[in-house]
Tab-separated table of C-alpha atoms in Angstrom:
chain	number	residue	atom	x	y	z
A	1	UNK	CA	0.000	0.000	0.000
A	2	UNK	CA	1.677	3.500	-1.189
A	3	UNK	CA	2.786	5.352	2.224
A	4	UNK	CA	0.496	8.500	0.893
A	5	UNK	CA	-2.842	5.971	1.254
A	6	UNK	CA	-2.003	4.875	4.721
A	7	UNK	CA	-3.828	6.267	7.142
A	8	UNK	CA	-3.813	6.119	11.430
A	9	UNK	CA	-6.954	4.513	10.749
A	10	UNK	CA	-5.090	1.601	8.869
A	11	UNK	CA	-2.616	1.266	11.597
A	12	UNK	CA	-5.322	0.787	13.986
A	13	UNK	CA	-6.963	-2.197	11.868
A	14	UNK	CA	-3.501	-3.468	11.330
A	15	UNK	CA	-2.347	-3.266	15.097
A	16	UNK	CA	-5.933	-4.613	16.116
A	17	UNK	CA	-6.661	-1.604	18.314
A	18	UNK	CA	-8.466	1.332	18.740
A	19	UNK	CA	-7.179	4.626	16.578
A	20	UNK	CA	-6.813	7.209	19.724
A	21	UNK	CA	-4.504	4.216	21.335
A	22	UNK	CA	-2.106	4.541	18.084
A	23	UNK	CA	-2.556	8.398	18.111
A	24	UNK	CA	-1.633	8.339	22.511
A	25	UNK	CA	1.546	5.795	21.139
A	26	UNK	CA	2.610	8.690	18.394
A	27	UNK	CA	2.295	11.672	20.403
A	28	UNK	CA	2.688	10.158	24.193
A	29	UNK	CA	4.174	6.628	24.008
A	30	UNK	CA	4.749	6.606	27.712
A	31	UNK	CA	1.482	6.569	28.964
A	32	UNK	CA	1.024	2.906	26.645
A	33	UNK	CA	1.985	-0.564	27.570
A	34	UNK	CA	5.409	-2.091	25.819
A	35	UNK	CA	3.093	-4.877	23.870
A	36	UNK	CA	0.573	-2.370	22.666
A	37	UNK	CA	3.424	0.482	21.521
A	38	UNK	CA	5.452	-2.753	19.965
A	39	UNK	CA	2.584	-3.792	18.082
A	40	UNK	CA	1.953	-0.463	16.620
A	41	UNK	CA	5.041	0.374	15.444
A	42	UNK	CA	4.831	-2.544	14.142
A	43	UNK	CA	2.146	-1.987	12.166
A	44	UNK	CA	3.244	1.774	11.204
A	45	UNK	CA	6.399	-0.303	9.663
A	46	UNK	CA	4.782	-2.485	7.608
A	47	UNK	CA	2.645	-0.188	6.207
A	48	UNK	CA	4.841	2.653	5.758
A	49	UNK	CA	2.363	4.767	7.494
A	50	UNK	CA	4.014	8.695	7.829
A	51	UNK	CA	1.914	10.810	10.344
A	52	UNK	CA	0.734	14.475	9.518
A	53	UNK	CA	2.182	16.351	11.722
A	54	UNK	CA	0.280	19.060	9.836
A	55	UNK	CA	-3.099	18.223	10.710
A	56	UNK	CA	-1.998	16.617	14.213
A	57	UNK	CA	-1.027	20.643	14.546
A	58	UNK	CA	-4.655	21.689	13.451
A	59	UNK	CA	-5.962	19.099	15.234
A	60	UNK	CA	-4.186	20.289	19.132
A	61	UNK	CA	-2.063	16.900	19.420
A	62	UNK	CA	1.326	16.971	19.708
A	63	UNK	CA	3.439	17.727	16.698
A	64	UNK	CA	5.921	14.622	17.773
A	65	UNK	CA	9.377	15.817	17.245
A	66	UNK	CA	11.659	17.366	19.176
A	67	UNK	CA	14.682	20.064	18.846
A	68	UNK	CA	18.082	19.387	19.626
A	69	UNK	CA	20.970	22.420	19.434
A	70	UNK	CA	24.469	21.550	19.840
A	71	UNK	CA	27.214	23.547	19.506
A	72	UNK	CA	29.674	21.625	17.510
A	73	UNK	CA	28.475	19.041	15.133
A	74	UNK	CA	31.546	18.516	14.796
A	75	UNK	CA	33.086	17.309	18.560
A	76	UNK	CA	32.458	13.793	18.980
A	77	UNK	CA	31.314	14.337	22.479
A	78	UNK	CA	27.958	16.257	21.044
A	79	UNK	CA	27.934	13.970	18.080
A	80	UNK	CA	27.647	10.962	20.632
A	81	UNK	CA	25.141	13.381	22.695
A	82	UNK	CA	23.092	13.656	19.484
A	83	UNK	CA	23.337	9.810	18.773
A	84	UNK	CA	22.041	9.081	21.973
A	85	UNK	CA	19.406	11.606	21.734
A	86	UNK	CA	17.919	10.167	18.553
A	87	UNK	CA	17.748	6.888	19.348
A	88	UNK	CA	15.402	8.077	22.436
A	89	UNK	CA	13.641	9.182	19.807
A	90	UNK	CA	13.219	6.030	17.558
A	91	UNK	CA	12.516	4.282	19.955
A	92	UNK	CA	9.294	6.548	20.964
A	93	UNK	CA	8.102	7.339	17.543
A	94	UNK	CA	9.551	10.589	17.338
A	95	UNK	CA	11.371	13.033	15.141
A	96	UNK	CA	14.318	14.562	16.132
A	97	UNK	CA	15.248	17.862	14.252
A	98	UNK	CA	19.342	18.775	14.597
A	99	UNK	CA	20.812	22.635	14.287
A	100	UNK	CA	24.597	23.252	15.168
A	101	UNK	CA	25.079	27.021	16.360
A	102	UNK	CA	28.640	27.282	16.491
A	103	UNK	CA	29.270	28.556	20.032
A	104	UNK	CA	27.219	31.709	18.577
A	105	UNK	CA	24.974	33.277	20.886
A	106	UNK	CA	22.521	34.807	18.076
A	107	UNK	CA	22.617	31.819	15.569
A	108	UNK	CA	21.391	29.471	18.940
A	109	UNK	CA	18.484	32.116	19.492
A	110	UNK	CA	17.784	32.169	16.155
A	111	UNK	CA	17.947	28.289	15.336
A	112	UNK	CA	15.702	27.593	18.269
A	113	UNK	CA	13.188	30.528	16.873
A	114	UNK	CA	12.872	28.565	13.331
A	115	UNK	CA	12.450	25.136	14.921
A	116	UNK	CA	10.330	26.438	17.674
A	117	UNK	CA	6.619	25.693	15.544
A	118	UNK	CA	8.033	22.434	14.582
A	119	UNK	CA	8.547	20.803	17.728
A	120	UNK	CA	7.327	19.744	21.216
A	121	UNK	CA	10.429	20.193	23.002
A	122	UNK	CA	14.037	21.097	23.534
A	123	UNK	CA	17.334	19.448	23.926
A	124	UNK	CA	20.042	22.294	24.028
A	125	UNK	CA	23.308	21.462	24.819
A	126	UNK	CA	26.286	23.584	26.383
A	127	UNK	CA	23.722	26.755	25.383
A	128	UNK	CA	25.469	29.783	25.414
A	129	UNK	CA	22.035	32.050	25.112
A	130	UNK	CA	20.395	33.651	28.909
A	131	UNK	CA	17.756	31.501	30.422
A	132	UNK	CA	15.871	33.888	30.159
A	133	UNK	CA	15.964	34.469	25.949
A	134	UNK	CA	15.664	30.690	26.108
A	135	UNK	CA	12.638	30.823	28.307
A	136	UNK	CA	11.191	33.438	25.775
A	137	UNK	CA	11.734	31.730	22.676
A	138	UNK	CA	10.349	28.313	23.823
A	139	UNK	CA	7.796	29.758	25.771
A	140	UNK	CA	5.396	26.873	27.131
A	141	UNK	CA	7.427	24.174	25.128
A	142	UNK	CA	9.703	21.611	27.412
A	143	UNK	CA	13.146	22.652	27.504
A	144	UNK	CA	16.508	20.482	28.818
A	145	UNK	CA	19.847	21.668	28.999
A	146	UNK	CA	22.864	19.719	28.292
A	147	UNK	CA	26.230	20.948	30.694
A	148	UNK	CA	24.205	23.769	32.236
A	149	UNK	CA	22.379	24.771	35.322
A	150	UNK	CA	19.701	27.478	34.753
A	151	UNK	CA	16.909	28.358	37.671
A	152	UNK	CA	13.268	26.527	36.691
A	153	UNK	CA	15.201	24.223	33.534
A	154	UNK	CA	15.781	20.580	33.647
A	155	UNK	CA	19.267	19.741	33.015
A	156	UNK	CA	22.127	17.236	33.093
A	157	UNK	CA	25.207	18.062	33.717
A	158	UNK	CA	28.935	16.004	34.322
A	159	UNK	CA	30.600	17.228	37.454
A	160	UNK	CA	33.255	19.932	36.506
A	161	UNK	CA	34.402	19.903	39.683
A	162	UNK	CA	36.060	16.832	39.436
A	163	UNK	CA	36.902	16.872	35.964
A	164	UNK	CA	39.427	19.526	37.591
A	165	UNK	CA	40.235	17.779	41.037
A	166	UNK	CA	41.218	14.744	38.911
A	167	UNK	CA	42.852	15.774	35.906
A	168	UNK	CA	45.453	18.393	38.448
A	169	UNK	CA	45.377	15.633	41.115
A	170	UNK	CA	47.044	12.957	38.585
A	171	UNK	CA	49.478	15.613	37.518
A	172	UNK	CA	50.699	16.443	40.990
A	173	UNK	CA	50.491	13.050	41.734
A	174	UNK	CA	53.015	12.445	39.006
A	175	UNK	CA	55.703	14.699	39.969
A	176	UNK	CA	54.221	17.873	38.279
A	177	UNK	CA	54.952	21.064	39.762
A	178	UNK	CA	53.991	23.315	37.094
A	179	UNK	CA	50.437	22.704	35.685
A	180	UNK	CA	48.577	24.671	33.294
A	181	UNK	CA	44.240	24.432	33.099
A	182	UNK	CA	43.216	25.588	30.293
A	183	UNK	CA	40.080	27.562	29.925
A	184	UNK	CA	37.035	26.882	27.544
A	185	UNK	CA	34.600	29.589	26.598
A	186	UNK	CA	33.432	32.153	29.296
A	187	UNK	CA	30.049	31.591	27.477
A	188	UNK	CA	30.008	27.888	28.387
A	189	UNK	CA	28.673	27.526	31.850
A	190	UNK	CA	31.101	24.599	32.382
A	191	UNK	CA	33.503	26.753	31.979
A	192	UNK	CA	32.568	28.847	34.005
A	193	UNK	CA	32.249	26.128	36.890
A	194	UNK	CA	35.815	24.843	36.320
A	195	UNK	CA	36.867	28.607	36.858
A	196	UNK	CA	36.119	28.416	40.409
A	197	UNK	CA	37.394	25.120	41.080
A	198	UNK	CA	41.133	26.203	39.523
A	199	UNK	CA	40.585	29.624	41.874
A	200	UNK	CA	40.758	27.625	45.174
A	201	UNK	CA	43.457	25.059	43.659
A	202	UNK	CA	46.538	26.968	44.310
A	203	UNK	CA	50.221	27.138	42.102
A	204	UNK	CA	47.937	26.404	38.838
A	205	UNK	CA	48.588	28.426	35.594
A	206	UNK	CA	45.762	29.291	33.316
A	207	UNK	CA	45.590	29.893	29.464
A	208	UNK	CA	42.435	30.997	27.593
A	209	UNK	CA	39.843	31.145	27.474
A	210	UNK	CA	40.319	29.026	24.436
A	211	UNK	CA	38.233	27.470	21.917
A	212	UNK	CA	37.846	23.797	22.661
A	213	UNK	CA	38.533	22.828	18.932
A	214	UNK	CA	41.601	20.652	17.770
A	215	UNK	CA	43.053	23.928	15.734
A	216	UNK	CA	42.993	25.974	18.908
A	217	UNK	CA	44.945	23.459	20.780
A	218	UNK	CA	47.486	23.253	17.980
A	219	UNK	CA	48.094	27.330	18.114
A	220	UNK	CA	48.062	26.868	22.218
A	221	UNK	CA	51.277	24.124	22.040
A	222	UNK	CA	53.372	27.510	20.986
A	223	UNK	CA	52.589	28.958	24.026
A	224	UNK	CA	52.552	26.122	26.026
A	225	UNK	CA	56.595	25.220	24.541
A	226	UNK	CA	57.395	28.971	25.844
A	227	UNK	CA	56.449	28.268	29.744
A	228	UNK	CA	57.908	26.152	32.471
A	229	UNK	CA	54.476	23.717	32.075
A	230	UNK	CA	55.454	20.387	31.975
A	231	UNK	CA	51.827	19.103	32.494
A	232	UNK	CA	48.480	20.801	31.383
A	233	UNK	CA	44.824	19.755	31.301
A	234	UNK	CA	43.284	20.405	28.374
A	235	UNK	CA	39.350	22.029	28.259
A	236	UNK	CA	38.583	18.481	26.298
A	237	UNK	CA	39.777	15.602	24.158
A	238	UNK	CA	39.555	17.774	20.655
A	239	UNK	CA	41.967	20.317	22.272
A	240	UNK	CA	44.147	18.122	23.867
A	241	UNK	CA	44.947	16.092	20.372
A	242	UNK	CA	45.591	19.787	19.206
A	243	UNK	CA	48.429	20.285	22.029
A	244	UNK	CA	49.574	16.825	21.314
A	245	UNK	CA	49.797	17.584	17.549
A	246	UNK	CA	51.865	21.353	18.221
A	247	UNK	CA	54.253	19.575	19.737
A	248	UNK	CA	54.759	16.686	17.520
A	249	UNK	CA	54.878	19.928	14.547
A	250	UNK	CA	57.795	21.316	16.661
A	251	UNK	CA	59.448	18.441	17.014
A	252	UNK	CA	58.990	17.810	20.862
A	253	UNK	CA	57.479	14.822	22.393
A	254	UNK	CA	54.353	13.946	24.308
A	255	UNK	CA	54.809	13.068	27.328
A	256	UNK	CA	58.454	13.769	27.626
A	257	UNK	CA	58.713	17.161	27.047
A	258	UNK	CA	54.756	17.510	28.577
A	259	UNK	CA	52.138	15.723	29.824
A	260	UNK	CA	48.792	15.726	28.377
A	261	UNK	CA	45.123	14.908	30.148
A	262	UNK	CA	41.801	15.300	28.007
A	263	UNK	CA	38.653	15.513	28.816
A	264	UNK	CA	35.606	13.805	27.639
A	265	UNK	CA	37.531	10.552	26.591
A	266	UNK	CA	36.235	10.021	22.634
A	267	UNK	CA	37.405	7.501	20.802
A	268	UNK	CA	39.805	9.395	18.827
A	269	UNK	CA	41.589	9.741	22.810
A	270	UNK	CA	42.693	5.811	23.044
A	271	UNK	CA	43.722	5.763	19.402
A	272	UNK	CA	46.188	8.682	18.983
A	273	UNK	CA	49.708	8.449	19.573
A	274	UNK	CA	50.380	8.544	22.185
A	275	UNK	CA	47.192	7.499	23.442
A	276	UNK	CA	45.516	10.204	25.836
A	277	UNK	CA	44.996	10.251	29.586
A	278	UNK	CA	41.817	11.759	29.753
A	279	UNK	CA	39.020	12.269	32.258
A	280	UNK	CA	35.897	10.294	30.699
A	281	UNK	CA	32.666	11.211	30.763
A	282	UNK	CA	29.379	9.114	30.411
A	283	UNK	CA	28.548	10.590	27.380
A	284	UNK	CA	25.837	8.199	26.400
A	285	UNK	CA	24.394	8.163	29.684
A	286	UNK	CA	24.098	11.998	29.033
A	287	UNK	CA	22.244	11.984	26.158
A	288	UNK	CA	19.742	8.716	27.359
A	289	UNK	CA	19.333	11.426	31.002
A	290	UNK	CA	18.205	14.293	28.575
A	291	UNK	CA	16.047	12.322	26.492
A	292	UNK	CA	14.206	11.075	29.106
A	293	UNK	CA	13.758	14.215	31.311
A	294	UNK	CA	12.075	15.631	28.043
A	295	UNK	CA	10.332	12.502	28.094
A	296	UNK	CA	8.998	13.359	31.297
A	297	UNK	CA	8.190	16.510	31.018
A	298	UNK	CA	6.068	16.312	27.660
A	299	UNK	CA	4.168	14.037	29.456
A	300	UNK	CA	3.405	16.844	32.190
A	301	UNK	CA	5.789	16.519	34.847
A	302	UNK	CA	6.115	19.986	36.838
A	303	UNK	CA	9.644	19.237	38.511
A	304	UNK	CA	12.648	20.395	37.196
A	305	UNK	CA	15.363	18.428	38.400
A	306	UNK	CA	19.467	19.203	37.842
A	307	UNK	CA	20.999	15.560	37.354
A	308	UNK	CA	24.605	15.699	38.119
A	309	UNK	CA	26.756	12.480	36.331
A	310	UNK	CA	29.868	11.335	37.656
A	311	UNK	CA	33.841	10.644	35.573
A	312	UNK	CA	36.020	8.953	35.378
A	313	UNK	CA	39.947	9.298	35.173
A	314	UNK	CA	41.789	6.806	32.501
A	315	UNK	CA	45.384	6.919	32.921
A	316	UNK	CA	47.119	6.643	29.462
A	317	UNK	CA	50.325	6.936	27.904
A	318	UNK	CA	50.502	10.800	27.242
A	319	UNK	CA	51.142	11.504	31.104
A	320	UNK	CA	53.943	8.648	31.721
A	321	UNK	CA	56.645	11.184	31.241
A	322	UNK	CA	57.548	12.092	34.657
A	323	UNK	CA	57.082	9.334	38.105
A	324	UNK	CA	54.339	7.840	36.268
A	325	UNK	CA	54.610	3.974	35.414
A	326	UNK	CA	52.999	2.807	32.309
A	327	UNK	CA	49.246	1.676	33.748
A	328	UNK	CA	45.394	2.474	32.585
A	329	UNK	CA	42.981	2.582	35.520
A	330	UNK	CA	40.077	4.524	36.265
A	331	UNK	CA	38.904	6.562	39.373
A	332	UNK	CA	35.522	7.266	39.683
A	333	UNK	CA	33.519	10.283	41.245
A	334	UNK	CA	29.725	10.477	43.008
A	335	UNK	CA	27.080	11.857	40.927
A	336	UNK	CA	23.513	13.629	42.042
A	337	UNK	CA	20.352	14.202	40.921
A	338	UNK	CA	18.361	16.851	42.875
């Protein structure tokens, strides 16, 4: 049967129940049993059945896809973010609708305006916009932040505090006595927390704020090669390969001549050479916690809870240059939701 001739009414034969119950599984799956939602997707599979979001619109129901904003398209970490996201999404019959903003304040506003009549909800991740243009823009539509604590938004967030305490506390730990952080954007509110961690750490040297992009760690390396530093923790993985690769350019070494840690721990971090230390987050985990508190709250929840997930440090070869032995291990760190 052509897709076009399909109708919900079809499904509903096909699926032997009633249409509303495969209209509730398109537009608010959780409120349906597993065998009744597996039935009708099965039945919206075999007959290629596509659902009007137009006149679902006209009609008051939901429109049954969701926004998601990320800042680089291009970092693994929000790629994996994104993957994570979407598969939320298959599996509850929903669309998910992608816009990259490039760390831009006015292109995030502005990508969340155009998808804002096109979707039931918001996934924005490391958002670089005030809460409250974001509130504005969104107005009663569910919104979930990705790294960022706002007043009255759900979010989920990796602890930046220890993403700091470990990454300097493995550096020290290896005979380190001069240890650069360096900064991401001020814009980033992750940043911002790892600010006031490195304030009450003392004898740290900072650099940036820098962008957290493999071409701004390459440029850094210069500076980095001019200093006393003979250990520095990068703002993530993607910068950290950048400082790796400066030095390689200049014909220093990594860890000998300094001692790298990451953060975020993509793959790209185990397979470079040499492989990074890095402090790993639960990236996956991340993007399953966002889905589902926009899960939650398109099915009417009023709380607004701030999930905090834990890392992870794994000790690699780019920080065996000093009293380090050759090991991997992990150390792991409490997480919250509140």
């Amino acid at each position: 049967m052509p897709s076009q001739a399909v109708t919900l009414a079809d499904v509903a034969v096909e699926a032997g129940v009633h249409p509303s119950t495969v209209s509730r599984v398109l537009s608010r799956p959780q409120l349906i049993g597993e065998p009744t939602r597996t039935a009708v997707h099965a039945a919206i599979h075999k007959l290629g059945y596509t659902p009007n979001r137009a006149a679902r619109q006209l009609a008051g129901g939901r429109i049954g896809a969701i926004g998601v904003l990320v800042p680089d398209i291009t970092n693994p970490f929000f790629a994996h973010v994104v993957r994570s996201v979407q598969q939320g999404c298959r599996r509850n019959g929903l669309t998910m609708l992608l816009a990259d903003t490039d760390q831009r304040e006015a292109d995030e506003l502005s990508e969340a305006r155009a998808l804002a009549g096109s979707v039931d909800g918001f996934v924005a991740c490391s958002p670089v916009a005030a809460t409250q243009q974001w509130l504005q823009v969104v107005g009663t539509a569910p919104l979930v932040f990705v790294n960022r604590r706002a007043k009255g938004v759900a979010s989920v967030a990796l602890d930046q505090q220890a993403i700091i305490e470990l990454g300097v506390t493995h550096l020290r730990a290896a005979g380190h006595r001069s240890i650069a952080v360096v900064r991401g954007p001020h814009s980033y509110w992750s940043s911002r927390e790892r600010d006031r961690v490195v304030r009450r750490l003392p004898g740290l040297v900072t650099y940036g704020p820098v962008r957290p992009d493999f071409e701004a760690g390459i440029a850094l390396a210069t500076d980095l090669m001019r200093s006393n530093v003979t250990g520095v923790l990068a703002f993530n993985d993607v910068q950290a390969l950048g400082i790796v690769a400066g030095y390689r350019a200049a014909g220093r070494s990594v860890p000998r001549d300094l001692s790298v840690v990451g953060s975020d721990d993509i793959a790209d971090a185990a397979m470079s050479d040499p492989p990074l230390t890095t402090v790993a987050a639960p990236v996956q985990q991340l993007g399953d916690a966002a889905f589902d508190l926009l899960a939650r709250l398109l099915a009417g929840a009023i709380e607004r809870p701030e999930i905090t997930l834990p890392v992870t440090l794994t000790v690699r070869a780019s920080t065996l240059g000093r009293s380090s032995t050759s090991s991997t291990n992990s150390i792991a760190t409490k997480g919250n939701h509140r």
